[in-house]
Amino acid sequence: MASSILTLPAYPVVQEPVAQGASNWPNLVERIRRGDGSAMEELYKMFSTGIRFLLYRQLGPQDLDDKVHDVFVIITQAICNGELREPERLMGYVHTVVRRQVASHIDRAVQLRRNYVDVDFQESVSDKRPNPERQAIERQNIGLAMSVLQCIPKRDREVLTRFYLDEESAENICENMGLTDTQFRLIKSRAKARFGELGRRRLATRTNLRA
Amino acid sequence: MPTNNQHAAETDLEGYSMQTLSLEASARVEQHLLICETCRGRLGEADTYVAAMKNAAQYLPRQERASEPSAPRWRWRWPHLIPAVAVAASIGIAVVALPFNRHATSAPFAVSLQTMRGPQHSQAPSRRPLTLQVDLTGLAASPTYRIEMVDQSGNRVWQGVIANPVSAASVTAPPQKRGMYFVRVALPSGETLREYGLEIRGTD
């Protein structure tokens, strides 16, 4: 069981650096323009996981490697052709390319569905549901959230329900329920901390049982 | 909001996970996620937490949710009537002013679409027809070009044609809702030649 899902570290405690060399884009761009192989490698190392993450999140796992590769080809060609006029905005450019690739893939999928009728009835359709392990984790997480919701005051429960389930804005909830912004944030952060604490406790119990 | 060297705030990650962030804020978070392993992990946790809370809240006894008064009981006292009177007055003014104002807001908004070289994109207001001025310089010659507007998910929202094109041509598109769009120039055969980013801003 992927137990890490059940534990939430106490945020905000974010001290680690974001990424090495993340602010020296012009230098990196210039080196790529000059055909420096190590700069290409650096660019790939810097962005490949992030690009993969965003593409996976929006398009799923299918042909992920190819899609990441396509994005890099577009970016490096643009840099080499001098099309990136503001090298300091490299990150914004990479993001734009990713977003366009996402839009273009979705568009292509829509066109394919519209234009082609599948006549091969034998072909299997992949099951989009989470696997049994994932389902078990989700059930456990829902159980934890239920425990949190059941042990907090009714008013706090209403705040969380309106925010997470009904997706009301924080401003609206505060206004309707006569809460200050701080009170609202406290209710949310206490519930989240409780969720993390219950997860850690459950994980510890399981570890003890195994030992 | 995160920058290159600052981590994303928890509320931003939660908003991104719930898809309630504005387009600009969402873009900033995504740019940061491109380079930040820590925040990618935190976003995964936010996804887990939001999904768990959402599902758990659905299982709450309906009667409990229904019996909870969401706001203090309304009392018909004079001070409470002031906002209601103000709202009624605003509606009245809007009803009177709308026919005069409609003409002004429905005038087409001219958007100059230039070849994209970087993260910049054109912007236009919502609720107004758009006169898209398209730069056709350097494109494969064709008697007509197909102009297509797709939303962020790639769904086509409008399609038009430019006939007898010169180097720069314009075409009018209907008003669009707030969001990110892409305007594509294609040959009649469907081959896409060029694409422009267009952000529609507004309050809808």
mmCIF file of C-alpha atoms in Angstrom:
data_model
loop_
_atom_site.group_PDB
_atom_site.id
_atom_site.type_symbol
_atom_site.label_atom_id
_atom_site.label_comp_id
_atom_site.label_asym_id
_atom_site.label_seq_id
_atom_site.Cartn_x
_atom_site.Cartn_y
_atom_site.Cartn_z
ATOM 1 C CA MET A 1 0.000 0.000 0.000
ATOM 2 C CA ALA A 2 1.413 3.407 -0.909
ATOM 3 C CA SER A 3 1.262 4.738 2.606
ATOM 4 C CA SER A 4 2.847 8.097 1.814
ATOM 5 C CA ILE A 5 -0.470 9.263 0.433
ATOM 6 C CA LEU A 6 -1.897 9.273 3.915
ATOM 7 C CA THR A 7 0.626 11.617 5.455
ATOM 8 C CA LEU A 8 0.649 15.332 5.000
ATOM 9 C CA PRO A 9 3.647 17.302 6.204
ATOM 10 C CA ALA A 10 2.873 20.399 8.207
ATOM 11 C CA TYR A 11 3.046 23.279 5.718
ATOM 12 C CA PRO A 12 4.101 25.981 5.270
ATOM 13 C CA VAL A 13 7.668 24.832 5.945
ATOM 14 C CA VAL A 14 9.152 25.282 2.517
ATOM 15 C CA GLN A 15 12.810 26.121 2.683
ATOM 16 C CA GLU A 16 14.369 24.080 -0.108
ATOM 17 C CA PRO A 17 15.646 25.965 -3.147
ATOM 18 C CA VAL A 18 13.304 25.998 -6.137
ATOM 19 C CA ALA A 19 15.740 24.989 -8.864
ATOM 20 C CA GLN A 20 19.416 25.509 -9.455
ATOM 21 C CA GLY A 21 20.110 28.199 -12.044
ATOM 22 C CA ALA A 22 16.448 29.035 -12.399
ATOM 23 C CA SER A 23 17.136 32.735 -12.703
ATOM 24 C CA ASN A 24 19.932 32.702 -15.263
ATOM 25 C CA TRP A 25 17.847 32.055 -18.346
ATOM 26 C CA PRO A 26 19.641 34.505 -20.713
ATOM 27 C CA ASN A 27 22.931 32.716 -20.129
ATOM 28 C CA LEU A 28 21.358 29.325 -20.752
ATOM 29 C CA VAL A 29 19.598 30.549 -23.894
ATOM 30 C CA GLU A 30 22.805 32.069 -25.224
ATOM 31 C CA ARG A 31 24.705 28.823 -24.684
ATOM 32 C CA ILE A 32 22.000 26.821 -26.458
ATOM 33 C CA ARG A 33 22.131 29.290 -29.348
ATOM 34 C CA ARG A 34 25.868 28.697 -29.608
ATOM 35 C CA GLY A 35 25.196 24.949 -29.821
ATOM 36 C CA ASP A 36 26.590 24.067 -26.398
ATOM 37 C CA GLY A 37 25.543 20.463 -25.731
ATOM 38 C CA SER A 38 25.795 20.822 -21.972
ATOM 39 C CA ALA A 39 23.316 23.723 -22.103
ATOM 40 C CA MET A 40 20.821 21.502 -23.919
ATOM 41 C CA GLU A 41 21.316 18.915 -21.230
ATOM 42 C CA GLU A 42 20.810 21.547 -18.543
ATOM 43 C CA LEU A 43 17.599 22.741 -20.199
ATOM 44 C CA TYR A 44 16.324 19.170 -20.360
ATOM 45 C CA LYS A 45 17.248 18.478 -16.748
ATOM 46 C CA MET A 46 15.612 21.692 -15.621
ATOM 47 C CA PHE A 47 12.302 21.333 -17.435
ATOM 48 C CA SER A 48 11.719 17.710 -18.413
ATOM 49 C CA THR A 49 10.068 16.622 -15.154
ATOM 50 C CA GLY A 50 7.933 19.754 -14.987
ATOM 51 C CA ILE A 51 6.814 19.476 -18.604
ATOM 52 C CA ARG A 52 6.064 15.792 -18.105
ATOM 53 C CA PHE A 53 4.101 16.641 -14.964
ATOM 54 C CA LEU A 54 1.919 19.269 -16.665
ATOM 55 C CA LEU A 55 1.352 17.152 -19.782
ATOM 56 C CA TYR A 56 0.460 14.094 -17.700
ATOM 57 C CA ARG A 57 -1.906 16.111 -15.563
ATOM 58 C CA GLN A 58 -3.803 17.414 -18.565
ATOM 59 C CA LEU A 59 -3.461 14.700 -21.184
ATOM 60 C CA GLY A 60 -2.799 11.498 -19.275
ATOM 61 C CA PRO A 61 -0.056 8.928 -19.737
ATOM 62 C CA GLN A 62 -0.541 8.102 -23.417
ATOM 63 C CA ASP A 63 2.519 8.860 -25.592
ATOM 64 C CA LEU A 64 3.900 11.022 -22.819
ATOM 65 C CA ASP A 65 7.550 10.614 -23.857
ATOM 66 C CA ASP A 66 6.747 11.667 -27.432
ATOM 67 C CA LYS A 67 4.844 14.713 -26.236
ATOM 68 C CA VAL A 68 7.690 15.814 -23.963
ATOM 69 C CA HIS A 69 10.112 15.328 -26.836
ATOM 70 C CA ASP A 70 7.910 17.424 -29.158
ATOM 71 C CA VAL A 71 7.896 20.271 -26.648
ATOM 72 C CA PHE A 72 11.685 20.211 -26.388
ATOM 73 C CA VAL A 73 12.096 20.181 -30.154
ATOM 74 C CA ILE A 74 9.865 23.259 -30.451
ATOM 75 C CA ILE A 75 11.700 25.094 -27.679
ATOM 76 C CA THR A 76 15.225 24.346 -28.855
ATOM 77 C CA GLN A 77 14.388 25.161 -32.471
ATOM 78 C CA ALA A 78 12.875 28.468 -31.412
ATOM 79 C CA ILE A 79 15.967 29.301 -29.401
ATOM 80 C CA CYS A 80 18.386 28.282 -32.154
ATOM 81 C CA ASN A 81 16.422 30.257 -34.767
ATOM 82 C CA GLY A 82 16.562 33.344 -32.560
ATOM 83 C CA GLU A 83 12.806 33.414 -32.148
ATOM 84 C CA LEU A 84 12.972 33.788 -28.397
ATOM 85 C CA ARG A 85 13.476 37.523 -28.228
ATOM 86 C CA GLU A 86 13.339 37.848 -24.453
ATOM 87 C CA PRO A 87 15.539 35.070 -23.023
ATOM 88 C CA GLU A 88 14.760 36.133 -19.465
ATOM 89 C CA ARG A 89 11.201 34.946 -20.118
ATOM 90 C CA LEU A 90 12.241 31.446 -21.113
ATOM 91 C CA MET A 91 10.047 29.881 -18.453
ATOM 92 C CA GLY A 92 6.991 31.735 -19.747
ATOM 93 C CA TYR A 93 7.830 30.612 -23.262
ATOM 94 C CA VAL A 94 8.161 26.972 -22.200
ATOM 95 C CA HIS A 95 4.830 27.237 -20.425
ATOM 96 C CA THR A 96 3.154 28.708 -23.511
ATOM 97 C CA VAL A 97 4.516 25.904 -25.686
ATOM 98 C CA VAL A 98 3.212 23.301 -23.225
ATOM 99 C CA ARG A 99 -0.227 24.897 -23.141
ATOM 100 C CA ARG A 100 -0.394 25.044 -26.911
ATOM 101 C CA GLN A 101 0.672 21.432 -27.196
ATOM 102 C CA VAL A 102 -2.074 20.474 -24.764
ATOM 103 C CA ALA A 103 -4.672 22.444 -26.728
ATOM 104 C CA SER A 104 -3.432 20.991 -29.985
ATOM 105 C CA HIS A 105 -3.504 17.381 -28.715
ATOM 106 C CA ILE A 106 -7.017 17.804 -27.406
ATOM 107 C CA ASP A 107 -8.064 19.374 -30.678
ATOM 108 C CA ARG A 108 -6.561 16.483 -32.623
ATOM 109 C CA ALA A 109 -8.333 13.963 -30.409
ATOM 110 C CA VAL A 110 -11.644 15.748 -30.934
ATOM 111 C CA GLN A 111 -11.098 15.795 -34.716
ATOM 112 C CA LEU A 112 -10.223 12.101 -34.727
ATOM 113 C CA ARG A 113 -13.326 11.204 -32.780
ATOM 114 C CA ARG A 114 -15.411 13.322 -35.118
ATOM 115 C CA ASN A 115 -13.932 12.089 -38.391
ATOM 116 C CA TYR A 116 -13.257 8.422 -37.835
ATOM 117 C CA VAL A 117 -15.693 5.728 -36.834
ATOM 118 C CA ASP A 118 -14.108 2.740 -35.217
ATOM 119 C CA VAL A 119 -15.234 -0.382 -37.095
ATOM 120 C CA ASP A 120 -13.013 -2.778 -35.207
ATOM 121 C CA PHE A 121 -15.379 -4.046 -32.548
ATOM 122 C CA GLN A 122 -12.672 -6.307 -31.167
ATOM 123 C CA GLU A 123 -10.572 -3.423 -30.033
ATOM 124 C CA SER A 124 -10.507 -3.008 -26.277
ATOM 125 C CA VAL A 125 -11.096 0.251 -24.496
ATOM 126 C CA SER A 126 -8.808 1.053 -21.596
ATOM 127 C CA ASP A 127 -10.403 1.263 -18.175
ATOM 128 C CA LYS A 128 -10.011 4.781 -16.835
ATOM 129 C CA ARG A 129 -10.858 3.823 -13.261
ATOM 130 C CA PRO A 130 -8.046 3.830 -10.702
ATOM 131 C CA ASN A 131 -6.424 0.496 -9.973
ATOM 132 C CA PRO A 132 -7.475 -1.458 -6.847
ATOM 133 C CA GLU A 133 -4.553 -0.115 -4.821
ATOM 134 C CA ARG A 134 -5.375 3.450 -5.743
ATOM 135 C CA GLN A 135 -9.057 2.838 -4.977
ATOM 136 C CA ALA A 136 -8.131 1.510 -1.525
ATOM 137 C CA ILE A 137 -5.997 4.585 -0.848
ATOM 138 C CA GLU A 138 -8.811 6.870 -1.938
ATOM 139 C CA ARG A 139 -11.279 5.038 0.311
ATOM 140 C CA GLN A 140 -8.911 5.430 3.251
ATOM 141 C CA ASN A 141 -8.448 9.116 2.557
ATOM 142 C CA ILE A 142 -12.202 9.646 2.392
ATOM 143 C CA GLY A 143 -12.487 7.795 5.703
ATOM 144 C CA LEU A 144 -9.923 10.138 7.237
ATOM 145 C CA ALA A 145 -11.714 13.194 5.891
ATOM 146 C CA MET A 146 -15.009 11.843 7.294
ATOM 147 C CA SER A 147 -13.346 11.473 10.697
ATOM 148 C CA VAL A 148 -12.140 15.057 10.484
ATOM 149 C CA LEU A 149 -15.558 16.370 9.495
ATOM 150 C CA GLN A 150 -17.332 14.410 12.219
ATOM 151 C CA CYS A 151 -15.121 15.590 15.064
ATOM 152 C CA ILE A 152 -15.190 19.328 14.360
ATOM 153 C CA PRO A 153 -17.898 21.831 15.357
ATOM 154 C CA LYS A 154 -20.923 22.089 13.076
ATOM 155 C CA ARG A 155 -20.025 25.584 12.006
ATOM 156 C CA ASP A 156 -16.526 24.544 10.915
ATOM 157 C CA ARG A 157 -18.049 21.607 9.078
ATOM 158 C CA GLU A 158 -20.332 23.932 7.201
ATOM 159 C CA VAL A 159 -17.397 26.145 6.241
ATOM 160 C CA LEU A 160 -15.467 23.179 4.831
ATOM 161 C CA THR A 161 -18.508 21.766 3.047
ATOM 162 C CA ARG A 162 -19.306 25.065 1.425
ATOM 163 C CA PHE A 163 -15.697 25.531 0.361
ATOM 164 C CA TYR A 164 -14.740 22.059 -0.857
ATOM 165 C CA LEU A 165 -18.054 20.581 -1.949
ATOM 166 C CA ASP A 166 -20.097 23.591 -3.041
ATOM 167 C CA GLU A 167 -16.960 25.455 -4.207
ATOM 168 C CA GLU A 168 -18.140 28.761 -2.803
ATOM 169 C CA SER A 169 -15.497 31.451 -2.705
ATOM 170 C CA ALA A 170 -13.755 32.251 0.567
ATOM 171 C CA GLU A 171 -15.077 35.822 0.416
ATOM 172 C CA ASN A 172 -18.643 34.627 0.017
ATOM 173 C CA ILE A 173 -18.406 32.154 2.881
ATOM 174 C CA CYS A 174 -16.831 34.720 5.197
ATOM 175 C CA GLU A 175 -19.477 37.282 4.324
ATOM 176 C CA ASN A 176 -22.410 34.903 4.754
ATOM 177 C CA MET A 177 -21.167 33.321 7.948
ATOM 178 C CA GLY A 178 -19.724 36.437 9.546
ATOM 179 C CA LEU A 179 -16.144 35.152 9.589
ATOM 180 C CA THR A 180 -12.924 37.071 9.252
ATOM 181 C CA ASP A 181 -10.337 35.940 6.741
ATOM 182 C CA THR A 182 -8.111 34.723 9.584
ATOM 183 C CA GLN A 183 -10.905 32.669 11.156
ATOM 184 C CA PHE A 184 -11.640 31.098 7.782
ATOM 185 C CA ARG A 185 -8.004 30.197 7.177
ATOM 186 C CA LEU A 186 -7.702 28.809 10.715
ATOM 187 C CA ILE A 187 -10.702 26.524 10.262
ATOM 188 C CA LYS A 188 -9.231 25.210 7.022
ATOM 189 C CA SER A 189 -5.700 24.775 8.305
ATOM 190 C CA ARG A 190 -6.855 23.063 11.529
ATOM 191 C CA ALA A 191 -8.875 20.566 9.513
ATOM 192 C CA LYS A 192 -5.943 19.926 7.198
ATOM 193 C CA ALA A 193 -3.569 19.457 10.115
ATOM 194 C CA ARG A 194 -6.053 17.033 11.694
ATOM 195 C CA PHE A 195 -6.262 15.105 8.410
ATOM 196 C CA GLY A 196 -2.471 14.826 8.305
ATOM 197 C CA GLU A 197 -2.300 13.839 11.964
ATOM 198 C CA LEU A 198 -4.901 11.082 11.561
ATOM 199 C CA GLY A 199 -3.038 9.813 8.503
ATOM 200 C CA ARG A 200 0.249 9.684 10.367
ATOM 201 C CA ARG A 201 -1.410 7.959 13.332
ATOM 202 C CA ARG A 202 -2.951 5.322 11.098
ATOM 203 C CA LEU A 203 0.360 4.789 9.360
ATOM 204 C CA ALA A 204 2.140 4.391 12.714
ATOM 205 C CA THR A 205 -0.461 1.838 13.897
ATOM 206 C CA ARG A 206 -0.005 -0.168 10.731
ATOM 207 C CA THR A 207 3.787 -0.085 11.067
ATOM 208 C CA ASN A 208 3.523 -1.271 14.679
ATOM 209 C CA LEU A 209 1.229 -4.121 13.670
ATOM 210 C CA ARG A 210 3.696 -5.241 11.011
ATOM 211 C CA ALA A 211 6.579 -5.121 13.490
ATOM 212 C CA MET B 1 1.863 34.260 -6.170
ATOM 213 C CA PRO B 2 4.982 32.233 -6.837
ATOM 214 C CA THR B 3 7.906 33.540 -8.844
ATOM 215 C CA ASN B 4 10.932 31.664 -10.146
ATOM 216 C CA ASN B 5 12.507 31.565 -6.719
ATOM 217 C CA GLN B 6 9.501 31.589 -4.403
ATOM 218 C CA HIS B 7 7.376 28.598 -3.638
ATOM 219 C CA ALA B 8 3.659 28.657 -4.357
ATOM 220 C CA ALA B 9 1.361 29.570 -1.488
ATOM 221 C CA GLU B 10 -0.796 26.786 -0.157
ATOM 222 C CA THR B 11 -3.982 28.634 -1.085
ATOM 223 C CA ASP B 12 -2.744 28.975 -4.665
ATOM 224 C CA LEU B 13 -1.985 25.274 -4.927
ATOM 225 C CA GLU B 14 -5.372 24.436 -3.471
ATOM 226 C CA GLY B 15 -7.054 26.872 -5.863
ATOM 227 C CA TYR B 16 -5.144 25.346 -8.779
ATOM 228 C CA SER B 17 -6.174 21.881 -7.670
ATOM 229 C CA MET B 18 -9.821 22.969 -7.435
ATOM 230 C CA GLN B 19 -9.537 24.906 -10.725
ATOM 231 C CA THR B 20 -10.806 28.060 -9.077
ATOM 232 C CA LEU B 21 -7.783 30.274 -9.790
ATOM 233 C CA SER B 22 -7.950 33.038 -12.359
ATOM 234 C CA LEU B 23 -6.277 32.374 -15.683
ATOM 235 C CA GLU B 24 -3.314 34.587 -14.808
ATOM 236 C CA ALA B 25 -2.808 33.067 -11.368
ATOM 237 C CA SER B 26 -3.128 29.601 -12.808
ATOM 238 C CA ALA B 27 -0.478 30.383 -15.438
ATOM 239 C CA ARG B 28 1.896 31.654 -12.746
ATOM 240 C CA VAL B 29 1.431 28.514 -10.687
ATOM 241 C CA GLU B 30 2.003 26.323 -13.750
ATOM 242 C CA GLN B 31 5.180 28.198 -14.643
ATOM 243 C CA HIS B 32 6.457 27.642 -11.144
ATOM 244 C CA LEU B 33 5.496 23.961 -11.242
ATOM 245 C CA LEU B 34 7.660 23.598 -14.335
ATOM 246 C CA ILE B 35 10.779 24.005 -12.244
ATOM 247 C CA CYS B 36 9.802 23.207 -8.663
ATOM 248 C CA GLU B 37 9.825 19.625 -7.468
ATOM 249 C CA THR B 38 8.700 20.607 -3.960
ATOM 250 C CA CYS B 39 5.568 22.368 -5.157
ATOM 251 C CA ARG B 40 4.729 19.509 -7.522
ATOM 252 C CA GLY B 41 4.733 17.241 -4.481
ATOM 253 C CA ARG B 42 2.653 19.725 -2.510
ATOM 254 C CA LEU B 43 0.166 19.955 -5.368
ATOM 255 C CA GLY B 44 -0.193 16.167 -5.300
ATOM 256 C CA GLU B 45 -1.005 16.390 -1.604
ATOM 257 C CA ALA B 46 -3.454 19.221 -2.201
ATOM 258 C CA ASP B 47 -5.166 17.071 -4.866
ATOM 259 C CA THR B 48 -5.436 14.196 -2.409
ATOM 260 C CA TYR B 49 -6.805 16.374 0.373
ATOM 261 C CA VAL B 50 -9.293 18.276 -1.788
ATOM 262 C CA ALA B 51 -10.637 15.056 -3.340
ATOM 263 C CA ALA B 52 -10.969 13.404 0.071
ATOM 264 C CA MET B 53 -12.790 16.385 1.594
ATOM 265 C CA LYS B 54 -15.077 16.737 -1.382
ATOM 266 C CA ASN B 55 -16.057 13.079 -1.309
ATOM 267 C CA ALA B 56 -16.405 12.971 2.454
ATOM 268 C CA ALA B 57 -18.590 16.080 2.508
ATOM 269 C CA GLN B 58 -20.948 14.401 0.050
ATOM 270 C CA TYR B 59 -21.555 11.610 2.548
ATOM 271 C CA LEU B 60 -22.542 13.993 5.325
ATOM 272 C CA PRO B 61 -26.124 13.376 6.366
ATOM 273 C CA ARG B 62 -28.303 15.472 4.111
ATOM 274 C CA GLN B 63 -30.636 16.487 6.933
ATOM 275 C CA GLU B 64 -27.715 17.869 8.903
ATOM 276 C CA ARG B 65 -26.612 20.017 6.007
ATOM 277 C CA ALA B 66 -30.174 21.090 5.294
ATOM 278 C CA SER B 67 -30.924 22.026 8.895
ATOM 279 C CA GLU B 68 -27.814 24.184 9.178
ATOM 280 C CA PRO B 69 -28.789 27.783 8.626
ATOM 281 C CA SER B 70 -26.256 29.147 6.194
ATOM 282 C CA ALA B 71 -26.818 32.736 7.202
ATOM 283 C CA PRO B 72 -28.457 34.616 10.065
ATOM 284 C CA ARG B 73 -32.233 34.826 9.828
ATOM 285 C CA TRP B 74 -33.499 37.787 7.854
ATOM 286 C CA ARG B 75 -35.388 40.352 9.858
ATOM 287 C CA TRP B 76 -37.472 43.014 8.184
ATOM 288 C CA ARG B 77 -35.989 45.984 9.908
ATOM 289 C CA TRP B 78 -35.253 49.294 8.295
ATOM 290 C CA PRO B 79 -31.396 49.100 8.397
ATOM 291 C CA HIS B 80 -31.563 45.711 6.689
ATOM 292 C CA LEU B 81 -33.740 47.135 3.943
ATOM 293 C CA ILE B 82 -31.093 49.649 2.855
ATOM 294 C CA PRO B 83 -29.057 47.143 0.786
ATOM 295 C CA ALA B 84 -32.243 45.749 -0.730
ATOM 296 C CA VAL B 85 -33.388 49.235 -1.732
ATOM 297 C CA ALA B 86 -29.911 49.947 -3.141
ATOM 298 C CA VAL B 87 -29.997 46.748 -5.196
ATOM 299 C CA ALA B 88 -33.489 47.523 -6.487
ATOM 300 C CA ALA B 89 -32.362 51.033 -7.437
ATOM 301 C CA SER B 90 -29.284 49.664 -9.218
ATOM 302 C CA ILE B 91 -31.419 47.215 -11.185
ATOM 303 C CA GLY B 92 -33.761 50.050 -12.131
ATOM 304 C CA ILE B 93 -30.888 52.208 -13.338
ATOM 305 C CA ALA B 94 -29.383 49.294 -15.246
ATOM 306 C CA VAL B 95 -32.716 48.555 -16.970
ATOM 307 C CA VAL B 96 -33.034 52.192 -18.031
ATOM 308 C CA ALA B 97 -29.388 52.568 -19.065
ATOM 309 C CA LEU B 98 -28.905 49.195 -20.810
ATOM 310 C CA PRO B 99 -30.481 50.092 -24.186
ATOM 311 C CA PHE B 100 -28.181 53.132 -24.420
ATOM 312 C CA ASN B 101 -25.114 51.261 -23.281
ATOM 313 C CA ARG B 102 -25.614 48.169 -25.426
ATOM 314 C CA HIS B 103 -24.678 49.970 -28.617
ATOM 315 C CA ALA B 104 -21.399 51.146 -27.105
ATOM 316 C CA THR B 105 -20.311 47.706 -25.821
ATOM 317 C CA SER B 106 -21.306 45.791 -28.964
ATOM 318 C CA ALA B 107 -18.927 47.691 -31.248
ATOM 319 C CA PRO B 108 -16.321 45.224 -32.524
ATOM 320 C CA PHE B 109 -13.002 45.269 -30.745
ATOM 321 C CA ALA B 110 -10.015 45.224 -33.075
ATOM 322 C CA VAL B 111 -7.347 42.685 -32.166
ATOM 323 C CA SER B 112 -4.069 42.682 -34.005
ATOM 324 C CA LEU B 113 -2.664 39.157 -34.125
ATOM 325 C CA GLN B 114 1.067 39.071 -34.696
ATOM 326 C CA THR B 115 3.301 36.071 -35.247
ATOM 327 C CA MET B 116 3.995 34.620 -31.833
ATOM 328 C CA ARG B 117 7.589 34.894 -30.675
ATOM 329 C CA GLY B 118 7.520 34.360 -26.961
ATOM 330 C CA PRO B 119 4.986 34.073 -24.186
ATOM 331 C CA GLN B 120 3.097 37.247 -25.065
ATOM 332 C CA HIS B 121 -0.389 37.025 -26.520
ATOM 333 C CA SER B 122 -3.057 39.467 -27.595
ATOM 334 C CA GLN B 123 -5.849 40.478 -25.271
ATOM 335 C CA ALA B 124 -9.441 41.490 -25.876
ATOM 336 C CA PRO B 125 -12.525 42.158 -23.752
ATOM 337 C CA SER B 126 -15.357 39.664 -23.379
ATOM 338 C CA ARG B 127 -18.909 40.366 -24.590
ATOM 339 C CA ARG B 128 -17.733 42.225 -27.671
ATOM 340 C CA PRO B 129 -17.421 41.064 -31.257
ATOM 341 C CA LEU B 130 -13.809 40.791 -32.307
ATOM 342 C CA THR B 131 -12.275 42.113 -35.474
ATOM 343 C CA LEU B 132 -9.312 39.798 -35.832
ATOM 344 C CA GLN B 133 -6.565 41.425 -37.847
ATOM 345 C CA VAL B 134 -4.448 38.563 -39.082
ATOM 346 C CA ASP B 135 -0.915 38.877 -40.400
ATOM 347 C CA LEU B 136 -0.686 36.570 -43.425
ATOM 348 C CA THR B 137 2.845 37.515 -44.454
ATOM 349 C CA GLY B 138 4.959 34.539 -45.412
ATOM 350 C CA LEU B 139 2.127 32.016 -45.541
ATOM 351 C CA ALA B 140 1.619 29.529 -48.341
ATOM 352 C CA ALA B 141 -0.439 31.225 -51.049
ATOM 353 C CA SER B 142 -4.099 30.297 -51.078
ATOM 354 C CA PRO B 143 -7.275 31.894 -52.485
ATOM 355 C CA THR B 144 -8.900 31.526 -49.066
ATOM 356 C CA TYR B 145 -7.760 30.856 -45.518
ATOM 357 C CA ARG B 146 -9.771 29.202 -42.804
ATOM 358 C CA ILE B 147 -9.695 31.043 -39.473
ATOM 359 C CA GLU B 148 -10.545 28.963 -36.475
ATOM 360 C CA MET B 149 -10.830 29.910 -32.812
ATOM 361 C CA VAL B 150 -10.429 27.171 -30.209
ATOM 362 C CA ASP B 151 -10.630 27.368 -26.451
ATOM 363 C CA GLN B 152 -7.983 26.207 -24.021
ATOM 364 C CA SER B 153 -9.238 22.641 -24.267
ATOM 365 C CA GLY B 154 -8.989 22.689 -28.042
ATOM 366 C CA ASN B 155 -12.742 22.869 -28.644
ATOM 367 C CA ARG B 156 -13.634 24.963 -31.654
ATOM 368 C CA VAL B 157 -15.760 27.947 -30.659
ATOM 369 C CA TRP B 158 -15.897 29.726 -34.007
ATOM 370 C CA GLN B 159 -14.760 29.355 -37.593
ATOM 371 C CA GLY B 160 -14.565 31.892 -40.401
ATOM 372 C CA VAL B 161 -13.011 32.402 -43.808
ATOM 373 C CA ILE B 162 -10.756 35.062 -45.290
ATOM 374 C CA ALA B 163 -11.319 35.328 -49.020
ATOM 375 C CA ASN B 164 -9.055 37.177 -51.508
ATOM 376 C CA PRO B 165 -6.412 37.736 -48.852
ATOM 377 C CA VAL B 166 -3.746 40.398 -48.926
ATOM 378 C CA SER B 167 -0.769 40.502 -46.572
ATOM 379 C CA ALA B 168 -2.969 41.559 -43.668
ATOM 380 C CA ALA B 169 -6.642 40.716 -43.522
ATOM 381 C CA SER B 170 -9.365 40.988 -40.958
ATOM 382 C CA VAL B 171 -12.381 38.938 -40.054
ATOM 383 C CA THR B 172 -15.077 39.464 -37.441
ATOM 384 C CA ALA B 173 -15.725 36.852 -34.783
ATOM 385 C CA PRO B 174 -18.613 36.800 -32.301
ATOM 386 C CA PRO B 175 -18.134 37.761 -28.631
ATOM 387 C CA GLN B 176 -16.468 35.123 -26.464
ATOM 388 C CA LYS B 177 -16.450 34.386 -22.768
ATOM 389 C CA ARG B 178 -13.472 35.077 -20.546
ATOM 390 C CA GLY B 179 -10.599 32.643 -21.043
ATOM 391 C CA MET B 180 -7.609 31.690 -23.140
ATOM 392 C CA TYR B 181 -8.186 31.037 -26.817
ATOM 393 C CA PHE B 182 -6.050 30.198 -29.810
ATOM 394 C CA VAL B 183 -6.722 31.598 -33.265
ATOM 395 C CA ARG B 184 -5.522 29.352 -36.054
ATOM 396 C CA VAL B 185 -4.952 30.178 -39.689
ATOM 397 C CA ALA B 186 -5.378 27.125 -41.883
ATOM 398 C CA LEU B 187 -5.578 26.214 -45.523
ATOM 399 C CA PRO B 188 -9.011 25.154 -46.832
ATOM 400 C CA SER B 189 -7.683 21.576 -46.677
ATOM 401 C CA GLY B 190 -7.378 21.955 -42.900
ATOM 402 C CA GLU B 191 -3.586 22.208 -42.622
ATOM 403 C CA THR B 192 -2.792 24.651 -39.825
ATOM 404 C CA LEU B 193 -0.302 27.314 -40.873
ATOM 405 C CA ARG B 194 -0.150 29.619 -37.921
ATOM 406 C CA GLU B 195 -1.527 30.001 -34.435
ATOM 407 C CA TYR B 196 -1.985 33.024 -32.184
ATOM 408 C CA GLY B 197 -2.745 33.170 -28.475
ATOM 409 C CA LEU B 198 -5.675 35.391 -27.516
ATOM 410 C CA GLU B 199 -6.791 36.066 -23.984
ATOM 411 C CA ILE B 200 -10.338 37.271 -23.489
ATOM 412 C CA ARG B 201 -10.673 39.257 -20.325
ATOM 413 C CA GLY B 202 -13.816 40.320 -18.589
ATOM 414 C CA THR B 203 -16.186 39.624 -15.748
ATOM 415 C CA ASP B 204 -18.368 36.849 -17.148
#
